[in-house]
Amino acid sequence: MEFKGKDIISIKDFSKEELLYILSIAKKIEKNPDPNLLKTKIASLLFFEPSTRTRLSFSSAMKRLGGNTIGFAQGEVSSIKKGETLWDTIKMAEQYSDVIVMRHPLEGAARLAADAATIPVINAGDGANQHPTQTLLDLYTIQKEKGKLENLNVGFLGDLKYGRTVHSLAIALSHFKAKMFFISPTALKMPKHYLTELKQKKIKFTEVRDLSKVSKQIDVLYATRIQKERFPDQLEYEKYKNAFRLDKSTLDISKKDMIIMHPLPRVGEIDPELDDTKNAVYFKQAGNGIPVRQALLSLVLGKIQ
Amino acid sequence: MKQGSKKELKVPAIKDGTVIDHIPSRVTFKVMRILDLREFNQAISVALNLKSKALGKKGIIKVGNRFLTQDEVNKIAILAPKATVNIIKDYEVKEKINVDLPDEIHNIIKCSNPKCITNNEKVKTSFSILSKTPLQALCNHCERVMEAKDITLI
């Protein structure tokens, strides 16, 4: 499978075989990392909006394989303040590096960057649109923890309307015959066009407002943050915020081996009392970002075939 | 138009060229822009606000000495899906081309997502047509799916 020079922009660009191949490379790297694999390679980390986890994870992934990074961590840098276009910033960055990793507040910015650049571009989040490396590390976590990706019952909990990680993961899991449970307040339901897409792919799903109605069936519970700013009415927010809170009582009504995932940061959706249980895998999930991003960087740089 | 016809011609007949009829009147000039006719240096006749049973008011464009191709005709499909395009040679209709929405359209419509990069930087838009009826167009940048009601022209 040829990945050299390829851009990683949207999870929709990948076939099932390609997804599995990337995960297999991540597994290999995690088992047997080569600290010199990306020696002499430089990644431009262009973060036009702040991000802690993703930026540090890419930086660590690069450095642990012997590579280097340059870049900036917010949009208030000189060139953007001066009004430089994204296109020009990318044309500049490609002179200085071998791969571009970019986060941008505007949707579609990553696709534009890929059009501008002659070197590979990895999308580290473009607005509310795509964040493919997050989806890949979610898949990697599920595969690692459950030993498979096929035929799992996956529950998505919380803000399903705006949560891009949920949208991308649902689409990715549709390759693996997952049965899906969408658990959310009515105001934050999964957007219709995603449900239509799932129907077209013959994926079985159920929409409910109450986790306890379906929790006994769930193998993987993917919780997300309900963001205060999404509610026009703060009373509405107060009403919902605790209805989607997980704690030890959740485990009493769930399968023993159910895993709890969360893209982080959490703001009260998961009680810290769950952190030490074997069901909680969200911190391991964040750690899985390293081998997955190492795999992607090595693949697009042509260092692993 | 054959000789002897009594029907009044709203726009002079052309000897050789292309006649685009049944354009919704309000998009006639946009059709001209999409087909790059404004810079074209041959005779062009344009009529607007003609009566039409199907469209209410329609426009007609007659372009002398230019023969539109199927690909060019398809570019106007999103604006004028009912347009009829006739290729004229020596005053006779030699070919009728039906407009057919292409799989991709470039730089004709805007993305309805205000946070899309194409609405914030000078970028050519690009859409994939997921479905023709009902119309569904996917922005190739931000991945928003638009329906007919969301579509505005550049």
XYZ file of C-alpha atoms in Angstrom:
459
model
C 0.000 0.000 0.000
C 1.547 3.273 -1.120
C 1.293 6.113 1.370
C 4.412 8.076 0.457
C 3.512 11.692 -0.277
C -0.149 11.143 0.573
C -2.191 13.728 2.491
C -4.199 12.727 5.547
C -7.182 15.070 5.383
C -10.436 13.235 6.033
C -11.340 9.815 7.373
C -13.694 9.548 4.404
C -10.692 9.315 2.073
C -9.678 5.916 3.489
C -10.856 2.447 2.575
C -11.250 -0.258 5.201
C -8.018 -1.886 4.028
C -6.104 1.378 4.330
C -7.435 1.975 7.847
C -6.406 -1.521 8.916
C -2.999 -1.100 7.318
C -2.309 2.135 9.223
C -3.370 0.446 12.475
C -1.067 -2.499 11.759
C 1.890 -0.145 11.240
C 1.038 1.659 14.498
C 1.095 -1.683 16.284
C 4.488 -2.544 14.809
C 5.966 0.822 15.776
C 4.587 0.620 19.279
C 6.163 -2.812 19.744
C 9.472 -1.970 18.179
C 10.113 1.770 17.768
C 13.155 2.838 15.730
C 14.521 6.030 17.326
C 16.332 6.953 14.082
C 13.562 6.291 11.597
C 12.799 9.961 10.927
C 16.303 11.308 11.509
C 16.928 14.423 9.354
C 13.165 14.856 8.808
C 11.440 18.066 9.883
C 7.717 18.490 10.513
C 6.055 21.928 10.403
C 3.467 22.018 13.165
C 1.201 24.865 12.081
C -1.398 25.376 14.794
C -3.585 28.340 13.908
C -5.617 27.733 17.038
C -4.532 26.411 20.404
C -4.473 22.671 21.061
C -2.554 21.005 23.833
C -2.988 17.293 23.340
C -2.767 17.056 19.584
C 0.217 19.360 19.201
C 2.226 17.730 21.986
C 1.341 14.303 20.680
C 2.573 15.095 17.151
C 5.686 16.728 18.534
C 6.439 13.735 20.724
C 5.688 11.282 17.897
C 8.160 13.060 15.625
C 10.909 13.435 18.208
C 10.712 9.863 19.475
C 11.512 8.708 15.953
C 14.514 11.044 15.735
C 12.790 13.799 13.760
C 12.519 17.499 14.443
C 9.721 20.012 14.526
C 9.302 23.698 13.754
C 6.132 25.766 13.841
C 3.798 27.864 15.928
C 1.096 27.172 18.478
C -1.488 29.878 17.863
C -2.869 32.054 15.115
C -1.485 35.289 16.531
C 1.870 34.850 14.853
C 3.471 37.508 12.775
C 2.693 36.281 9.257
C -1.028 35.863 9.926
C -1.270 39.194 11.713
C 0.255 40.764 8.633
C -2.565 39.233 6.613
C -0.684 36.453 4.832
C -3.021 33.978 3.173
C -3.093 30.353 4.255
C -1.917 29.396 0.779
C 1.227 31.533 1.134
C 1.937 30.302 4.667
C 1.852 26.730 3.352
C 4.097 27.563 0.378
C 6.569 29.029 2.854
C 6.392 26.100 5.290
C 7.026 23.537 2.580
C 10.380 25.139 1.861
C 11.429 24.539 5.458
C 10.129 21.043 6.158
C 9.253 17.565 4.891
C 5.702 17.272 6.209
C 3.071 19.746 7.400
C 0.777 19.074 10.353
C -1.922 21.700 10.575
C -4.797 22.707 12.830
C -6.983 25.550 11.618
C -10.271 27.067 12.875
C -11.847 27.139 9.411
C -13.419 24.061 7.865
C -11.838 22.854 4.650
C -8.551 24.615 5.467
C -6.691 21.296 5.446
C -7.912 20.455 1.952
C -6.750 23.852 0.754
C -3.361 23.362 2.403
C -3.021 19.995 0.675
C -3.787 21.648 -2.663
C -1.119 24.262 -2.011
C 1.623 21.960 -0.730
C 3.861 19.626 -2.688
C 4.812 17.856 0.552
C 2.309 15.767 2.548
C -0.212 17.531 4.787
C -1.733 15.913 7.870
C -4.951 17.467 9.140
C -4.829 17.941 12.915
C -8.352 19.378 12.959
C -10.113 21.845 10.657
C -12.859 23.598 12.604
C -15.813 21.316 13.287
C -15.056 19.233 10.217
C -12.399 16.515 10.407
C -9.724 15.297 12.779
C -8.646 12.044 11.140
C -5.720 11.223 13.440
C -8.122 11.291 16.409
C -10.399 8.826 14.642
C -7.474 6.543 13.834
C -6.310 6.546 17.447
C -9.889 5.819 18.527
C -9.980 2.824 16.194
C -6.551 1.732 17.406
C -7.744 1.916 21.016
C -10.865 -0.124 20.318
C -8.882 -2.739 18.412
C -6.286 -2.963 21.152
C -8.741 -3.119 24.047
C -11.405 -5.334 22.491
C -9.099 -7.418 20.286
C -11.212 -6.684 17.197
C -13.087 -4.003 15.317
C -15.793 -6.108 13.683
C -19.324 -6.530 15.014
C -19.045 -4.421 18.155
C -21.882 -2.596 19.871
C -20.741 0.994 20.206
C -22.545 3.668 22.212
C -21.973 7.360 21.560
C -22.941 9.600 24.460
C -23.371 13.345 24.868
C -23.149 16.051 22.235
C -23.676 14.119 19.030
C -24.744 17.152 17.041
C -21.493 19.082 17.111
C -19.008 16.394 18.133
C -16.792 15.863 15.108
C -14.984 12.941 16.766
C -18.330 11.137 16.995
C -19.199 11.782 13.354
C -15.863 10.582 12.050
C -15.717 7.524 14.295
C -19.251 6.475 13.342
C -18.358 6.711 9.654
C -15.098 4.803 10.208
C -16.834 2.072 12.221
C -19.388 1.630 9.476
C -16.663 -0.341 7.653
C -16.683 -2.855 10.507
C -20.384 -3.677 10.871
C -20.699 -1.975 14.236
C -24.125 -1.674 15.817
C -24.483 1.884 17.081
C -26.396 3.494 19.932
C -26.725 7.269 19.860
C -27.487 8.534 23.349
C -28.087 12.283 23.570
C -30.520 15.030 24.529
C -33.005 15.702 21.730
C -31.340 19.042 21.033
C -27.965 17.368 20.450
C -28.922 14.413 18.281
C -26.754 13.006 15.534
C -27.197 15.126 12.359
C -29.610 13.609 9.847
C -27.201 13.351 6.942
C -24.894 11.097 8.982
C -27.818 8.845 9.854
C -28.765 8.721 6.186
C -25.222 7.726 5.317
C -25.281 4.957 7.934
C -28.619 3.700 6.615
C -27.201 3.571 3.112
C -24.355 1.458 4.461
C -26.889 -0.820 6.154
C -25.613 -0.047 9.637
C -28.009 -0.784 12.465
C -28.455 2.045 14.950
C -30.767 3.189 17.728
C -31.306 6.700 19.084
C -32.176 7.005 22.787
C -32.141 9.677 25.466
C -31.308 7.436 28.364
C -28.146 5.345 28.637
C -29.697 2.868 31.090
C -32.085 1.638 28.384
C -29.233 0.296 26.261
C -26.176 0.059 28.512
C -26.391 -3.745 28.926
C -25.724 -4.163 25.210
C -22.758 -1.829 24.840
C -19.150 -3.003 24.331
C -17.605 0.418 23.750
C -19.002 3.608 25.272
C -17.660 6.753 23.624
C -18.474 9.756 25.821
C -18.092 13.358 24.675
C -18.130 16.750 26.269
C -21.381 18.681 26.320
C -20.216 22.191 25.653
C -21.943 24.963 27.525
C -21.599 27.377 24.636
C -23.651 25.091 22.368
C -26.838 25.825 24.313
C -28.686 29.043 23.549
C -30.415 28.662 26.908
C -28.213 28.045 29.965
C -31.139 26.450 31.834
C -31.214 23.826 29.126
C -27.538 23.184 29.726
C -28.027 22.742 33.465
C -30.838 20.320 32.731
C -28.737 18.080 30.534
C -25.265 18.234 31.937
C -25.785 15.678 34.691
C -27.978 13.368 32.673
C -24.895 12.440 30.706
C -22.510 11.947 33.557
C -20.794 8.609 34.056
C -19.814 7.292 37.493
C -19.470 3.981 39.300
C -23.220 3.430 39.233
C -22.954 3.321 35.429
C -20.818 0.188 35.739
C -23.595 -1.562 37.698
C -25.916 -1.356 34.723
C -23.309 -2.170 32.064
C -21.456 -5.145 30.631
C -18.496 -6.043 32.834
C -15.995 -5.605 30.030
C -17.473 -2.403 28.571
C -14.739 0.131 27.862
C -15.241 3.867 28.371
C -13.553 6.179 25.895
C -13.442 9.975 25.699
C -11.492 12.227 23.304
C -10.682 14.550 26.259
C -10.692 17.123 27.717
C -13.574 16.103 29.958
C -15.513 18.637 31.994
C -17.467 16.493 34.392
C -18.911 13.881 32.015
C -16.824 11.191 33.689
C -16.424 11.095 37.450
C -12.722 10.712 38.384
C -13.759 7.758 40.571
C -13.876 5.769 37.322
C -10.261 6.545 36.427
C -8.822 3.556 38.265
C -11.305 1.022 36.940
C -10.303 -1.289 34.132
C -13.226 0.021 32.112
C -11.703 3.485 31.829
C -9.362 3.631 28.848
C -9.437 7.366 28.032
C -5.920 8.134 29.197
C -4.531 5.090 27.383
C -6.512 6.328 24.395
C -4.669 9.671 24.490
C -1.376 7.749 24.733
C -2.307 5.719 21.666
C -2.078 8.937 19.699
C 1.703 8.537 19.707
C 2.078 5.233 17.790
C -0.763 6.152 15.451
C 0.792 9.519 14.580
C 4.223 7.905 14.322
C 2.777 5.446 11.840
C 1.178 8.213 9.759
C 4.319 10.383 9.749
C 6.523 7.422 8.764
C 4.121 6.324 6.049
C 3.626 9.686 4.346
C 7.363 10.385 4.568
C 7.994 7.076 2.802
C 10.069 5.626 5.639
C 7.807 2.611 6.014
C 6.277 0.857 3.048
C -36.194 29.560 -38.217
C -37.464 28.333 -41.533
C -38.367 30.861 -44.196
C -42.055 31.628 -44.413
C -42.653 31.266 -40.673
C -44.862 33.995 -39.335
C -43.640 33.746 -35.804
C -42.014 36.937 -34.656
C -38.383 36.583 -33.743
C -37.531 38.148 -30.414
C -33.850 37.889 -31.133
C -32.329 37.939 -34.614
C -31.666 34.512 -36.103
C -28.040 33.478 -36.456
C -26.386 31.723 -39.340
C -23.857 29.705 -37.354
C -23.520 29.378 -33.628
C -25.387 28.314 -30.491
C -28.821 29.216 -29.148
C -29.429 28.727 -25.453
C -33.131 28.932 -24.669
C -35.270 28.437 -21.559
C -32.863 30.076 -19.164
C -34.591 31.432 -16.032
C -34.516 35.157 -16.825
C -32.749 36.240 -13.635
C -29.709 34.015 -14.224
C -29.181 34.871 -17.879
C -26.178 37.106 -17.246
C -24.723 34.552 -14.865
C -24.949 31.956 -17.604
C -23.026 34.357 -19.828
C -20.383 34.721 -17.178
C -20.002 30.994 -16.595
C -19.634 30.392 -20.311
C -17.085 33.237 -20.577
C -19.254 35.005 -23.124
C -18.700 38.503 -21.809
C -15.210 38.555 -23.278
C -16.232 36.809 -26.500
C -15.742 39.100 -29.496
C -18.368 37.736 -31.898
C -21.990 38.820 -32.186
C -24.074 37.857 -29.154
C -27.792 38.584 -28.776
C -29.430 38.418 -25.407
C -33.092 38.674 -24.547
C -34.569 38.795 -21.064
C -38.031 38.627 -19.522
C -39.611 36.771 -22.414
C -42.845 34.986 -21.634
C -42.473 31.337 -20.853
C -45.120 28.864 -19.762
C -42.669 26.699 -17.896
C -40.447 29.368 -16.359
C -42.621 32.465 -16.093
C -39.915 34.674 -17.521
C -37.078 33.310 -19.565
C -33.904 34.463 -21.207
C -32.348 33.518 -24.530
C -28.720 33.842 -25.579
C -27.605 33.510 -29.181
C -23.898 33.302 -29.799
C -22.552 33.666 -33.298
C -19.730 31.456 -34.554
C -19.284 29.493 -31.412
C -20.411 25.920 -30.862
C -20.785 24.943 -27.239
C -19.677 21.468 -26.233
C -21.497 19.081 -23.904
C -18.985 19.862 -21.123
C -19.587 23.590 -21.461
C -23.328 23.103 -21.506
C -23.169 21.011 -18.341
C -21.598 23.918 -16.491
C -24.869 25.828 -16.629
C -26.970 22.872 -15.435
C -27.070 24.009 -11.820
C -28.417 27.446 -12.898
C -30.623 26.480 -15.776
C -31.533 22.807 -15.547
C -34.298 23.179 -18.160
C -32.227 25.056 -20.720
C -32.263 23.829 -24.289
C -29.142 24.264 -26.350
C -29.268 24.169 -30.127
C -26.258 24.189 -32.404
C -27.059 26.142 -35.555
C -25.323 25.709 -38.889
C -26.479 27.694 -41.890
C -29.671 28.750 -40.082
C -30.634 25.125 -39.363
C -30.601 23.280 -36.047
C -27.851 20.705 -36.508
C -27.729 19.343 -32.989
C -29.668 19.592 -29.733
C -27.690 19.248 -26.515
C -29.416 18.461 -23.245
C -27.967 19.934 -20.097
C -26.811 17.302 -17.653
C -25.479 18.102 -14.211
C -21.820 16.989 -14.077
C -20.384 14.958 -11.168
C -18.250 17.922 -10.095
C -18.790 21.650 -10.412
C -16.045 24.196 -9.993
C -16.302 27.835 -9.006
C -19.961 28.284 -9.836
C -21.718 28.030 -6.477
C -20.819 29.158 -2.961
C -20.585 27.000 0.120
C -23.394 27.699 2.600
C -21.089 27.163 5.571
C -19.832 30.560 6.786
C -16.879 28.804 8.460
C -15.770 27.153 5.233
C -12.312 28.236 4.079
C -13.748 29.065 0.638
C -15.829 31.858 2.214
C -12.835 33.276 4.045
C -9.959 33.110 1.577
C -9.781 33.645 -2.133
C -10.227 30.033 -3.182
C -12.066 28.423 -6.080
C -14.979 26.360 -4.806
C -15.434 22.745 -5.765
C -18.469 20.519 -5.185
C -19.245 16.870 -5.812
C -22.818 16.156 -6.834
C -23.979 13.322 -4.574
C -27.512 13.258 -5.931
C -29.191 15.038 -8.845
C -32.814 14.654 -7.662
C -33.164 15.814 -4.984
C -30.060 17.892 -5.456
C -27.263 17.235 -2.950
C -23.885 18.889 -3.402
C -20.899 18.113 -1.172
C -18.369 20.893 -0.601
C -15.021 19.278 -1.352
C -13.373 21.582 1.173
C -15.466 21.587 4.353
C -17.559 18.481 3.476
C -20.885 20.217 4.093
C -23.748 18.683 2.128
C -25.998 21.325 0.559
C -29.506 20.945 -0.813
C -31.093 23.030 -3.581
C -32.410 25.596 -1.065
C -28.888 26.237 0.308
C -27.324 26.969 -3.051
C -26.228 30.467 -4.025
C -24.115 31.464 -6.960
C -20.729 33.052 -6.731
